[in-house]
Coordinates of C-alpha atoms in Angstrom, one line a residue:
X1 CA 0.0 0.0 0.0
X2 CA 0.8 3.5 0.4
X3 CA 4.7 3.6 1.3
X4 CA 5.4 7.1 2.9
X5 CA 3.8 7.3 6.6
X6 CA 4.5 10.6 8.3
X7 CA 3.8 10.1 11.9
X8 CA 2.2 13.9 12.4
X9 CA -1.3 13.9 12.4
X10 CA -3.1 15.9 10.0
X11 CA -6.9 15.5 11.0
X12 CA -7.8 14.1 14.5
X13 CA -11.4 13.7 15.6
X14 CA -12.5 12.7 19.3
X15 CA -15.4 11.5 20.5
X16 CA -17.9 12.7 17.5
X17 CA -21.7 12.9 18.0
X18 CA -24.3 13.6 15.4
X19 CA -27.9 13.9 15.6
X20 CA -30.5 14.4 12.9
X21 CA -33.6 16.4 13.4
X22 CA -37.0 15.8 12.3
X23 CA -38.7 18.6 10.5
X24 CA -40.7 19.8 13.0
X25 CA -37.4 19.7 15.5
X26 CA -39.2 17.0 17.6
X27 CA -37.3 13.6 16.8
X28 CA -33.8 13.8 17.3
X29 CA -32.0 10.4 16.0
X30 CA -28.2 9.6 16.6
X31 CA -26.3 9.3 13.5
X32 CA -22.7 9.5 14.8
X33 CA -22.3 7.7 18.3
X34 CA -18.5 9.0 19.6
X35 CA -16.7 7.5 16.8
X36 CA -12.9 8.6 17.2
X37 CA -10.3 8.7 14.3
X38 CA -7.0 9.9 13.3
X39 CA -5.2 10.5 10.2
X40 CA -1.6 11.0 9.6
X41 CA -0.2 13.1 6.7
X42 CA 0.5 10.9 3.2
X43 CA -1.9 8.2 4.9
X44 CA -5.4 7.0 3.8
X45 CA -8.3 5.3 6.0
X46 CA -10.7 4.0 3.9
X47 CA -14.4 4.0 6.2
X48 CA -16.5 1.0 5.7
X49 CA -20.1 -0.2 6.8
X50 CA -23.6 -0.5 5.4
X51 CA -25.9 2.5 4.3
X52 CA -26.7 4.7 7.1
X53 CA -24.0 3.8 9.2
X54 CA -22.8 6.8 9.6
X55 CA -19.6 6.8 6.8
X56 CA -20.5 10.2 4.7
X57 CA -22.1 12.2 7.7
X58 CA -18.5 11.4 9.2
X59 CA -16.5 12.4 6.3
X60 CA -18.6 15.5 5.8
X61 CA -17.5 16.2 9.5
X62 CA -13.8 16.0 8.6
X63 CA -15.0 19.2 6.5
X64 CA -16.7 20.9 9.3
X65 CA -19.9 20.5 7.4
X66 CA -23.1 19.0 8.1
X67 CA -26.2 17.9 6.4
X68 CA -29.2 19.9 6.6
X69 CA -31.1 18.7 9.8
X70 CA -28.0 17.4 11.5
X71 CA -25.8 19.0 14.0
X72 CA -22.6 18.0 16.1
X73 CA -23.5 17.8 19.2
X74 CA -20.4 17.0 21.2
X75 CA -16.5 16.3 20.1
X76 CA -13.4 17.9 18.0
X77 CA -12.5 18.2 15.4
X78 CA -8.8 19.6 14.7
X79 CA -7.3 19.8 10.9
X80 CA -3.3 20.1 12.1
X81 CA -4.2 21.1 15.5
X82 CA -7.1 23.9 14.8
X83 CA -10.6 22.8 16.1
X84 CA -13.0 23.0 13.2
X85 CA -16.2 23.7 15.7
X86 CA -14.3 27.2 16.8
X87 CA -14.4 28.6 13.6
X88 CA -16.7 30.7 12.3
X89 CA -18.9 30.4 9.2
X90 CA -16.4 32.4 7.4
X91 CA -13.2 31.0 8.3
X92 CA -14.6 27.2 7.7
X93 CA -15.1 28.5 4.5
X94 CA -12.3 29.1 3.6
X95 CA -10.4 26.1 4.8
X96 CA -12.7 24.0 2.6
X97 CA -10.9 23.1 -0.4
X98 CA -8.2 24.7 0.4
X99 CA -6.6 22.6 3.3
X100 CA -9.8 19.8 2.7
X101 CA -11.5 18.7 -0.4
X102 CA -14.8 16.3 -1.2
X103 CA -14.9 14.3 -4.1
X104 CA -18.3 13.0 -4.7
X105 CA -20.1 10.1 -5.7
X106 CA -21.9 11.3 -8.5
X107 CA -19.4 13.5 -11.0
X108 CA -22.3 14.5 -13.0
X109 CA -24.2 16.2 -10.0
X110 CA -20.9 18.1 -9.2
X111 CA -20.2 19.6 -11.9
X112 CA -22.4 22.6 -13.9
X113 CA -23.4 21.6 -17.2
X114 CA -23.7 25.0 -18.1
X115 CA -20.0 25.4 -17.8
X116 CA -16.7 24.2 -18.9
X117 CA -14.9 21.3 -17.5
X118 CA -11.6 23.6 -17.0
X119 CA -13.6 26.8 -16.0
X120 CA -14.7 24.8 -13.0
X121 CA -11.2 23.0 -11.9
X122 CA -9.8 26.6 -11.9
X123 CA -12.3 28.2 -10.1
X124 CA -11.5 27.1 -6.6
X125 CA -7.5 28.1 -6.7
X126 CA -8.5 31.3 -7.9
X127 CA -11.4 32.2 -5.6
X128 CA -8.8 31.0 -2.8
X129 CA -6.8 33.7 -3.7
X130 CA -3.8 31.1 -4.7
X131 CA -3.3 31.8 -8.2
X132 CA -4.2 33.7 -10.4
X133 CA -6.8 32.9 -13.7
X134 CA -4.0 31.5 -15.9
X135 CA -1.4 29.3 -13.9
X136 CA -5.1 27.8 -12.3
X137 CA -5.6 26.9 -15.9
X138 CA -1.9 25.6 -15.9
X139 CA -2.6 24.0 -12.9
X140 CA -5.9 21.8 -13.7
X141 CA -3.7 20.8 -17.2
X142 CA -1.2 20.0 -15.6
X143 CA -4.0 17.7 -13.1
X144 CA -5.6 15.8 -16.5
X145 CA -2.1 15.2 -17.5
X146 CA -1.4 13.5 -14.1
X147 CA -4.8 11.5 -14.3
X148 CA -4.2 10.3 -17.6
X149 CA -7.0 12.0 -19.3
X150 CA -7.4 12.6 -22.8
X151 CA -5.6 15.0 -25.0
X152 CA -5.1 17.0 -21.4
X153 CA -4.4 20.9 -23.3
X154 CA -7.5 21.0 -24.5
X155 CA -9.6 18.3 -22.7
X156 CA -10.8 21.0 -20.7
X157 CA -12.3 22.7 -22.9
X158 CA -15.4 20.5 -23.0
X159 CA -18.5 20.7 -20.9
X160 CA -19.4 17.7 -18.6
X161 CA -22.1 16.1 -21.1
X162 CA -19.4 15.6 -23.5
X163 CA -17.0 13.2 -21.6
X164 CA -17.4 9.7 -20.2
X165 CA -18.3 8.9 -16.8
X166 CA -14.8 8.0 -16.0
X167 CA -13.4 10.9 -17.5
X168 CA -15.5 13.1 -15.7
X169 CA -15.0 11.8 -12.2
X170 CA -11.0 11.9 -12.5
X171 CA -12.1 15.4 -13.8
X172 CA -13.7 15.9 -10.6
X173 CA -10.7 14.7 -8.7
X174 CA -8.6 17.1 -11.0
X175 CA -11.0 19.7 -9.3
X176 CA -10.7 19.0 -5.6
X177 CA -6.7 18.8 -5.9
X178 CA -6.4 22.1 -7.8
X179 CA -6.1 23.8 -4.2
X180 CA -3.0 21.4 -2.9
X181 CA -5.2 20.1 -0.1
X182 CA -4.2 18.3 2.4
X183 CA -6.7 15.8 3.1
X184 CA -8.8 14.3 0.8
X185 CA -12.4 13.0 1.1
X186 CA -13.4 10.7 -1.3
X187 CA -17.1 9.4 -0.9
X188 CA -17.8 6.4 -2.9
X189 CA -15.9 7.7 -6.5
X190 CA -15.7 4.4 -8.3
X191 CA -19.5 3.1 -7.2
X192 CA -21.3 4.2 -10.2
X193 CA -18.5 3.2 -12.7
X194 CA -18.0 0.2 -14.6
X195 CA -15.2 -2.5 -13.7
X196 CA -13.2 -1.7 -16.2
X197 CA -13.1 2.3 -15.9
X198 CA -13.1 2.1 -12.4
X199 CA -9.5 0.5 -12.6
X200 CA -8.9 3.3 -14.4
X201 CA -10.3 5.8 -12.1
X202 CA -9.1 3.9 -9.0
X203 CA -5.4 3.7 -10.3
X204 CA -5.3 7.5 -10.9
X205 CA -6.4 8.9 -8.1
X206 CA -4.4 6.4 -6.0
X207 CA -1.3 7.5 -7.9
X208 CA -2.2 11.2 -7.5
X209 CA -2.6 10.3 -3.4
X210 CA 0.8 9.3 -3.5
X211 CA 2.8 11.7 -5.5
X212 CA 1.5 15.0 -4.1
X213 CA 1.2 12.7 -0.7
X214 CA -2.6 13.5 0.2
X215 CA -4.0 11.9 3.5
X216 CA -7.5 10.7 2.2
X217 CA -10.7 9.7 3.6
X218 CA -11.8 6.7 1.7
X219 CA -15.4 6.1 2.0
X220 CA -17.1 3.1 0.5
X221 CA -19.0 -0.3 0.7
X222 CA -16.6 -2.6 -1.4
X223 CA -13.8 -4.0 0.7
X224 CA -11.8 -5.0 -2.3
X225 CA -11.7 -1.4 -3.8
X226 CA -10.8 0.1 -0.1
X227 CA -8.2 -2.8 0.4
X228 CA -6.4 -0.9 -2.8
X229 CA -5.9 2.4 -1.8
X230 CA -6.1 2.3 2.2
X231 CA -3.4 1.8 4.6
X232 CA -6.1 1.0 7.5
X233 CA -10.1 0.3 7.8
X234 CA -12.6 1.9 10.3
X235 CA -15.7 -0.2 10.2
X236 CA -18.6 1.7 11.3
X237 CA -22.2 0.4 12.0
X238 CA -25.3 2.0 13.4
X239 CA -22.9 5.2 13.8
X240 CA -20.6 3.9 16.0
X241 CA -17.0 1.9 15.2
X242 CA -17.0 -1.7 15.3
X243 CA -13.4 -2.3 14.5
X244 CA -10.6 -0.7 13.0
X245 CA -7.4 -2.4 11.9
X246 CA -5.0 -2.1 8.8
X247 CA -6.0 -3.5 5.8
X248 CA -4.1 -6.7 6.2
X249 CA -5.9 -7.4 9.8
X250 CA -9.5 -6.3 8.5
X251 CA -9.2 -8.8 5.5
X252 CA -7.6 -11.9 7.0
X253 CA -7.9 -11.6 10.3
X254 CA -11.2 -9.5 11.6
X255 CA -12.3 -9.6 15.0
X256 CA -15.7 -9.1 15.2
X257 CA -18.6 -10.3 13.9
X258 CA -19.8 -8.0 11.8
X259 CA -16.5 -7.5 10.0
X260 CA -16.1 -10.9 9.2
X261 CA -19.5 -11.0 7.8
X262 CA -18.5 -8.3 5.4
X263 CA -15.7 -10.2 4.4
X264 CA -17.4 -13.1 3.8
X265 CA -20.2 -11.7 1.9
X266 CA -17.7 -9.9 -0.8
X267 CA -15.9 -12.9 -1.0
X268 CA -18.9 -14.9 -1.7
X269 CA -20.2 -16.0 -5.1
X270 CA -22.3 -18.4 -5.0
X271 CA -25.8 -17.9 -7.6
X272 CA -28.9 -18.4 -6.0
X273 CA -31.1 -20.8 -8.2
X274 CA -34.8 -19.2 -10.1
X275 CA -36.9 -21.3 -12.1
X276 CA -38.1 -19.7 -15.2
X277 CA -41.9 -20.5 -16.7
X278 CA -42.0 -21.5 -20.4
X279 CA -43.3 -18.6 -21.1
X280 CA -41.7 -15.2 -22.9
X281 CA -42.5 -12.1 -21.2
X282 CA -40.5 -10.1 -23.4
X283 CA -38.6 -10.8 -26.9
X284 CA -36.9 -8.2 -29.3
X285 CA -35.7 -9.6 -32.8
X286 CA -33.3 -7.4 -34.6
X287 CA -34.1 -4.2 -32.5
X288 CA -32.0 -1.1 -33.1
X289 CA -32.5 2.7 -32.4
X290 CA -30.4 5.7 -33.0
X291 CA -30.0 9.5 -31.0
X292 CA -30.7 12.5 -33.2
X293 CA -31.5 10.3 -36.2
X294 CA -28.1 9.3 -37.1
X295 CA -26.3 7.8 -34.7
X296 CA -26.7 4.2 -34.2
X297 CA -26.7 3.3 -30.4
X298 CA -28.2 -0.1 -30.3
X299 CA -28.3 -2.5 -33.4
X300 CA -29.3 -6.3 -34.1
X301 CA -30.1 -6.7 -30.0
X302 CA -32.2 -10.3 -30.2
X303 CA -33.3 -11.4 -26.4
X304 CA -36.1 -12.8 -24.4
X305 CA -37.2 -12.9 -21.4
X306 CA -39.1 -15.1 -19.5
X307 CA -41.6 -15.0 -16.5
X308 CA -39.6 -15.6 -13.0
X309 CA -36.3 -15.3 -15.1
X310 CA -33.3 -12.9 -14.4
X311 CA -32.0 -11.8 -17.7
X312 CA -28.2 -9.5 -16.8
X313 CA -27.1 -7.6 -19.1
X314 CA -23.4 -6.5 -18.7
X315 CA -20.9 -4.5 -20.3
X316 CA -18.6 -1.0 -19.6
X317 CA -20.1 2.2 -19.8
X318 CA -21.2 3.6 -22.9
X319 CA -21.6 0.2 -24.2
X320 CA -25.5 0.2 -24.6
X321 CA -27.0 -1.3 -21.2
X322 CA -29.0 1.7 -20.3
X323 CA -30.0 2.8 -23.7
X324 CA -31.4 -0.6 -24.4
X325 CA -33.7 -0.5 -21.0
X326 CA -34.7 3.0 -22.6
X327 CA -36.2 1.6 -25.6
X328 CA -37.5 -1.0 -23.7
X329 CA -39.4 1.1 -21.7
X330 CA -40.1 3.3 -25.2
X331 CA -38.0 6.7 -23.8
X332 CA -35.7 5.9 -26.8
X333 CA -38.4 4.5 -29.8
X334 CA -37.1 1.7 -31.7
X335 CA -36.4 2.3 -35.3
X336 CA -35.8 -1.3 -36.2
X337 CA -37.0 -5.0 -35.5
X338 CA -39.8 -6.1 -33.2
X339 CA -40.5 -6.6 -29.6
X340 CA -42.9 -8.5 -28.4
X341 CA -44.5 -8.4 -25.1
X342 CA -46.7 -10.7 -23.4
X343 CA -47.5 -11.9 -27.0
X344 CA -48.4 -8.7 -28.3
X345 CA -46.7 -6.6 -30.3
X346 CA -45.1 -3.8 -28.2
X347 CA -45.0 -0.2 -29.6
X348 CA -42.2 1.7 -30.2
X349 CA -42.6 5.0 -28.5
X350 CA -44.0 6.0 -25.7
X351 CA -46.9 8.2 -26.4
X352 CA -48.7 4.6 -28.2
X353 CA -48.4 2.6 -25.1
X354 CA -52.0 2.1 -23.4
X355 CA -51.6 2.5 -19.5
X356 CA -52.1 -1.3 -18.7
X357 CA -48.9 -1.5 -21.0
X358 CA -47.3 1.3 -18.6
X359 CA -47.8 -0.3 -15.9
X360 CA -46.5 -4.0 -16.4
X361 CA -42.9 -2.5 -17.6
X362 CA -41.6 -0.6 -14.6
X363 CA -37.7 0.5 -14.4
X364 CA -35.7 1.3 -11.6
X365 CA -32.9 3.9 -12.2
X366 CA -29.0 3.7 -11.0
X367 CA -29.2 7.6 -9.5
X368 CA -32.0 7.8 -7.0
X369 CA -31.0 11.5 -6.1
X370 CA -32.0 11.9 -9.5
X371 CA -35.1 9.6 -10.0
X372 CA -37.0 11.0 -6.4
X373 CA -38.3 14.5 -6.3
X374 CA -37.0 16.1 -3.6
X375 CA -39.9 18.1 -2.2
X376 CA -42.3 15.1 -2.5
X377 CA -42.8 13.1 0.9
X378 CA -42.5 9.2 0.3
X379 CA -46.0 9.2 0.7
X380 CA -46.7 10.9 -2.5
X381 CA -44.2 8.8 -4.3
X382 CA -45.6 6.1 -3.5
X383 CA -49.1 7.0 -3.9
X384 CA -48.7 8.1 -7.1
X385 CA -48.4 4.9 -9.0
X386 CA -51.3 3.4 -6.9
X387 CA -53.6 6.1 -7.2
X388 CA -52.3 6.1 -11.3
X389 CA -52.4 2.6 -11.9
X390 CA -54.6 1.2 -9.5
X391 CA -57.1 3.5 -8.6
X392 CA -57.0 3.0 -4.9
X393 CA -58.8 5.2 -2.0
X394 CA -57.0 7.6 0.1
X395 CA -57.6 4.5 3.0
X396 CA -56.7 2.0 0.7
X397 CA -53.2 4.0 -0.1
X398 CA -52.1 4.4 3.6
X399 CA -52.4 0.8 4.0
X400 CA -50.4 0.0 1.1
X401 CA -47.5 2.6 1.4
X402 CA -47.4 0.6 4.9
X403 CA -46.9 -2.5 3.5
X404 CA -44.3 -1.7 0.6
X405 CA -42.4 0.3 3.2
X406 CA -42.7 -2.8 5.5
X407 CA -41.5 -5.0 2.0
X408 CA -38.6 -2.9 1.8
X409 CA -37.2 -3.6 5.1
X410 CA -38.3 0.6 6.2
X411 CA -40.6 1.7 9.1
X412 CA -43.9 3.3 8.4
X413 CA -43.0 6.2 9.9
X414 CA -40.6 6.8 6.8
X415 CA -43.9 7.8 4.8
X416 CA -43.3 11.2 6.5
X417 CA -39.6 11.8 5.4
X418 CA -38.3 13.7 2.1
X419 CA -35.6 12.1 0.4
X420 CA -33.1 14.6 1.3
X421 CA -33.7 13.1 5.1
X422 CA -32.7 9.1 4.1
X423 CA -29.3 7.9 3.3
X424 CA -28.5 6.7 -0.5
X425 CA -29.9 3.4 0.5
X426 CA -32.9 4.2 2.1
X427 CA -33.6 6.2 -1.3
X428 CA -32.7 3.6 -3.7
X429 CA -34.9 0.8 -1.5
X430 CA -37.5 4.0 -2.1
X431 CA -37.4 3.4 -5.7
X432 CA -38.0 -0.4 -5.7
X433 CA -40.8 0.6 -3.9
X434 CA -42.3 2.7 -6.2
X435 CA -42.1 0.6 -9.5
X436 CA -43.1 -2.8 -7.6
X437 CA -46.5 -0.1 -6.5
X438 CA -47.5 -0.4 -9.8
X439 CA -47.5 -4.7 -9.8
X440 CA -46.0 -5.1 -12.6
X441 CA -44.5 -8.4 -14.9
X442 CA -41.2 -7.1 -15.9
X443 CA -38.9 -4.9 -14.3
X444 CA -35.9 -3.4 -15.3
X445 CA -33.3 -2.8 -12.3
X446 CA -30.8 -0.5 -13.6
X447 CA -27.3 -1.0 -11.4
X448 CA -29.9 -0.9 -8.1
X449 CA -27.5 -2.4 -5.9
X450 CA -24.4 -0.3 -7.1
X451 CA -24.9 2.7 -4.4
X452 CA -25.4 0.1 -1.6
X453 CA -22.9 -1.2 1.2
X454 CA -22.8 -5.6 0.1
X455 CA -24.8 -6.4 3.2
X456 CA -27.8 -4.1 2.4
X457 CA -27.5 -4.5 -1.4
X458 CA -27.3 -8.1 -0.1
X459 CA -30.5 -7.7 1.5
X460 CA -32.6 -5.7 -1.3
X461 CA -31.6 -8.9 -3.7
X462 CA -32.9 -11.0 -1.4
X463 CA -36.0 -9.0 -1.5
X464 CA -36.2 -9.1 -5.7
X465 CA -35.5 -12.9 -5.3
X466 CA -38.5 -13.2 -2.5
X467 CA -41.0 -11.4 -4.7
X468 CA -39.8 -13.1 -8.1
X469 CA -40.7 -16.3 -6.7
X470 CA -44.2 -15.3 -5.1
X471 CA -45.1 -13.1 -8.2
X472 CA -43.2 -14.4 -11.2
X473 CA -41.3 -11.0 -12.0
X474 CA -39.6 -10.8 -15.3
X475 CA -36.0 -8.9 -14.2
X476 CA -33.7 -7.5 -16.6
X477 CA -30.7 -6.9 -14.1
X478 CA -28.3 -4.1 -15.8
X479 CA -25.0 -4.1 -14.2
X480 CA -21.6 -3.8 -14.0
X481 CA -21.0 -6.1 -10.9
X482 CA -20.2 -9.2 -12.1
X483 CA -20.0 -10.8 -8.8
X484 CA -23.8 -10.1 -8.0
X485 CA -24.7 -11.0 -11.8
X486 CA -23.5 -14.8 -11.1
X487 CA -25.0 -14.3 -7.4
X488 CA -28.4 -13.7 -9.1
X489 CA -29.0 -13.9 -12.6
X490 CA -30.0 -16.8 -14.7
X491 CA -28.8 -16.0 -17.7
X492 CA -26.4 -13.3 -19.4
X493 CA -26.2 -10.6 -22.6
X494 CA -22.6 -9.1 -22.5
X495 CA -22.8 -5.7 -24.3
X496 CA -20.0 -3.3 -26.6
X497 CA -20.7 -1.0 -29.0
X498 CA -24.3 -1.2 -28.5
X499 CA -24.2 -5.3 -29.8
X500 CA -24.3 -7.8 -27.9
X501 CA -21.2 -10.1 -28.0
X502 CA -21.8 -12.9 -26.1
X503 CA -25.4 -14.4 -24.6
X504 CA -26.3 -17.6 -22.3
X505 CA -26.5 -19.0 -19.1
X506 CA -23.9 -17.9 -16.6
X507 CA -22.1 -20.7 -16.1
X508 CA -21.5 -20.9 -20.4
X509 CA -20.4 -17.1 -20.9
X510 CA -18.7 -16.9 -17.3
X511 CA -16.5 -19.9 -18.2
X512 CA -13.7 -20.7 -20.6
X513 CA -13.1 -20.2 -23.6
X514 CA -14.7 -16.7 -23.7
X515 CA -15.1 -14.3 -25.8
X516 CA -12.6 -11.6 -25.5
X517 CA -14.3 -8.4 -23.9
X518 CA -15.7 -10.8 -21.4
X519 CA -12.6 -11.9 -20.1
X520 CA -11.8 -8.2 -19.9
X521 CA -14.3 -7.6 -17.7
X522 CA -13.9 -10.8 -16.0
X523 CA -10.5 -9.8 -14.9
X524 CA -11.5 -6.1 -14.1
X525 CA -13.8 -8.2 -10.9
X526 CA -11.5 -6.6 -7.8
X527 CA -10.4 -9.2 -5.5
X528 CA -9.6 -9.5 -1.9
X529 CA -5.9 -8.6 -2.6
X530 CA -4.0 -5.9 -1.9
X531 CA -1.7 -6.4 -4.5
X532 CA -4.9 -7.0 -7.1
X533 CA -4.8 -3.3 -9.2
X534 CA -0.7 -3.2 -9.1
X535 CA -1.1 -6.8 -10.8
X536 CA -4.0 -5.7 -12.9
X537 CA -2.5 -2.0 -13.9
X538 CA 1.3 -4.4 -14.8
X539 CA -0.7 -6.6 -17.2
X540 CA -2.1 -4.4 -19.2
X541 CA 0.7 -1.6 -19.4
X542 CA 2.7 -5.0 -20.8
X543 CA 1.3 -5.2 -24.0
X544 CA 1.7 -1.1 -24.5
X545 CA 4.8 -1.2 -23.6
X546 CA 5.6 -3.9 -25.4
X547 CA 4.7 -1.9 -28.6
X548 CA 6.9 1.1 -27.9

């Protein structure tokens, strides 16, 4: 792991509590239970634990900062030696970003679309008062350069919708280093990409942490990916810490419990077993569709579906997973080929779908900060598919919000809460609840699990698996977890270039010989090894520099 270790410390928090308010300032709920943690310069301590533990609300704290409705309550908090609580507004201002810098989860949400890429990396030095316009601009070049983006003089000059996913988050860690700071807080960066960008992703930031000798906060739910970067682990549950160790000790040797049943559930990969009826829910024969007219984003896709059956469909981003659940659904139209559902000929668009037809396809997105509206209560998200689809009474909707709050493992008192009051979890289990409201017989779960900590996400596909095999859901399971796709699915599509390359059960496209891009992603699974992205990042700089 990371070599240098500077004994100083540069952020040390002591018995932290943080509470969460109800709106009305009645409830108070403990969020952070008098956790304690300490970070030395050039080190990083990656924070692990299941949605709602506590891991963001305690990495936000390492910037002063607290979500709205939450307050410290009690503890310190001392970036190299100054208490963050004695600050003013003002004065925590400033220290954010430049002595402390986020990096978010969702690089899209970060960034203004409205702007360009390098307007915004610049931005921060300059406002800071550290450079001026131009060497900022010399500086965030010099930052693409370092994270092996694109063409780095004038990859800047884009705006966000024009680059990948991956490009954009190692744009967005470009961003939070253009101030020099000196502890980095990185909540969940790789979650939402695909295996093989997030080697990518994960490699260059780790290198940058290393070179300009960053102490980092590490927050995330996959072991594996913390085990890469992180010198040490804090496990945190419920708000408080269970265990904290290095990374070596937390993998192969954890002392409680609850650690151990982390490890053992990434580790795991064993498929649980559906039984699919004879009959096809959905089938698409030569389906293709284009953007704008001309560009051809999904061509010859054949597939079916069946009734109780788990269809995955896999592939890196960009490849055409979440463009074929669009026309699916008809928010892209086909332009070619049929599809077929329930033995009816499905229209293409939208608009010519009756709203029986509506109902029985149902999608749940990847971004549920996206997907809820934030000044509807979970009541009205809820109701609004039953009062749509079904036609139910204002009694008769009470009772059911109850009972798919109680299906998704949430108390009925959540009907009261606005999304901006649950934790990324809690949101996403928010959405399952909404399309199962509208009963349907095929549902399309776009990366559902990818937000959520293994035991949770363990936990919500234990749910779709209950409710598949009492109801006979169709699922098309879009992701880029490969592990969970042999965990679940019954058969696989792999994806690239908007075709799909391979197709069949599991256990014929997960095994030798495969096709090519499928070992690629195969091999991009991280493993419960240290020494698994130098390995992986040695391989394929090989055949490069073999070329040279």
């Amino acid at each position: 792991m990371l070599q240098s270790e500077v004994p100083s410390e540069i952020l040390r928090i002591d018995n932290l509590h943080i509470v969460a308010r109800s709106a009305d300032g009645g409830k108070v709920t403990p969020i952070v239970k008098g956790v304690n943690l300490a970070l030395r310069r050039g080190e990083v301590v990656g924070l692990i634990g299941e949605s709602g533990a506590g891991k963001s609300t305690l990495g936000l704290a390492a910037l002063g900062y607290t979500r709205a409705g939450c307050s410290i309550t009690e503890g310190t908090i001392r970036l190299d030696g100054v208490d963050f609580r004695k600050l003013d507004a003002e004065q925590r201002r400033r220290m954010r970003g430049r002595r402390v810098a986020y990096i978010a989860q969702s690089a899209a949400a970060a960034f203004n679309p409205a702007k360009r890429i390098i307007d915004q990396v610049a931005e921060s030095p300059v406002r800071h008062g550290l450079l001026g316009q131009e060497e900022a601009r010399a500086r965030a070049i010099q930052l693409f350069r370092e994270l092996d983006l694109p063409s780095p003089e004038t990859f800047g000059d884009r705006y966000p919708h024009q680059v990948s996913g991956g490009q954009l988050q190692r744009a967005m860690t470009a961003m939070a280093m253009s101030c020099r700071p000196d502890i980095l807080v990185l909540d969940e960066p790789t979650t939402a990409l695909d295996v093989t960008t997030q080697i990518e992703v994960l490699g260059s930031i780790r290198k940058l942490i290393r070179e300009h000798q960053t102490a980092g906060l590490y927050i995330s739910h996959d072991l594996a990916v913390v085990a890469q970067i992180a010198d040490r682990i804090l496990v945190l549950r419920h708000g408080s810490m269970v265990e904290e160790g290095d990374v070596q000790q937390i993998l192969y040797r954890p002392r409680t419990e609850y650690t151990r049943a982390l490890v053992a559930n990434r580790a795991a990969a064993a498929k649980q077993t559906f039984t699919a009826d004879s009959d096809d829910v959905l089938k698409l024969d030569k389906v293709a569709a284009r953007y704008a007219k001309t560009i051809r984003v999904v061509d010859e896709i054949d597939l079916s579906v069946k009734k109780g059956e788990t269809l995955a469909i896999v592939g890196e981003s960009g490849s055409g997973k979440s463009t074929l659940a669009r026309v699916i659904t008809g928010l892209l139209p086909c332009e070619e080929g049929t599809m077929t559902f329930r033995g009816v000929r499905l229209p293409p668009g939208l608009p010519a779908r009756d709203k029986d037809t509506l109902r029985r396809i149902q999608m749940i997105y990847q971004m549920p900060d996206v997907a809820l509206n934030p000044r509807q209560k979970v009541s009205e998200i809820l109701g609004r598919p039953l009062a749509l689809y079904l036609g139910l009474s204002r009694s008769k909707l009470y009772d059911r919000i109850a009972e798919l709050l109680k299906e998704i493992d949430l108390p009925s008192d959540f009907r009261d809460r606005y999304p901006g009051q649950l934790s990324g979890g809690q949101k996403q289990r928010i959405c399952i609840a909404r399309a199962l409201a509208a009963q349907p017989d095929l549902i399309i779960c776009d990366e559902v699990t990818s937000a959520l900590d293994p035991l949770v996400a363990e936990g919500i596909l234990d749910l779709l698996a209950r409710l598949q095999r009492e109801k006979g859901y169709a699922y098309i399971f879009i992701s880029h977890d490969l592990g969970t796709v042999r965990r679940i699915a019954d058969r696989v599509a792999v994806m690239l270039k908007g075709r799909i390359v391979s197709q069949g059960a599991c256990a014929e496209v997960f095994s030798p010989p495969w096709h090519p891009y499928t070992e690629l992603l195969l091999t991009s699974v991280p493993e419960l090894n240290t020494s698994w992205l130098d390995e992986v990042l040695a391989r394929r700089a090989g055949p490069r520099n073999s070329k040279n």
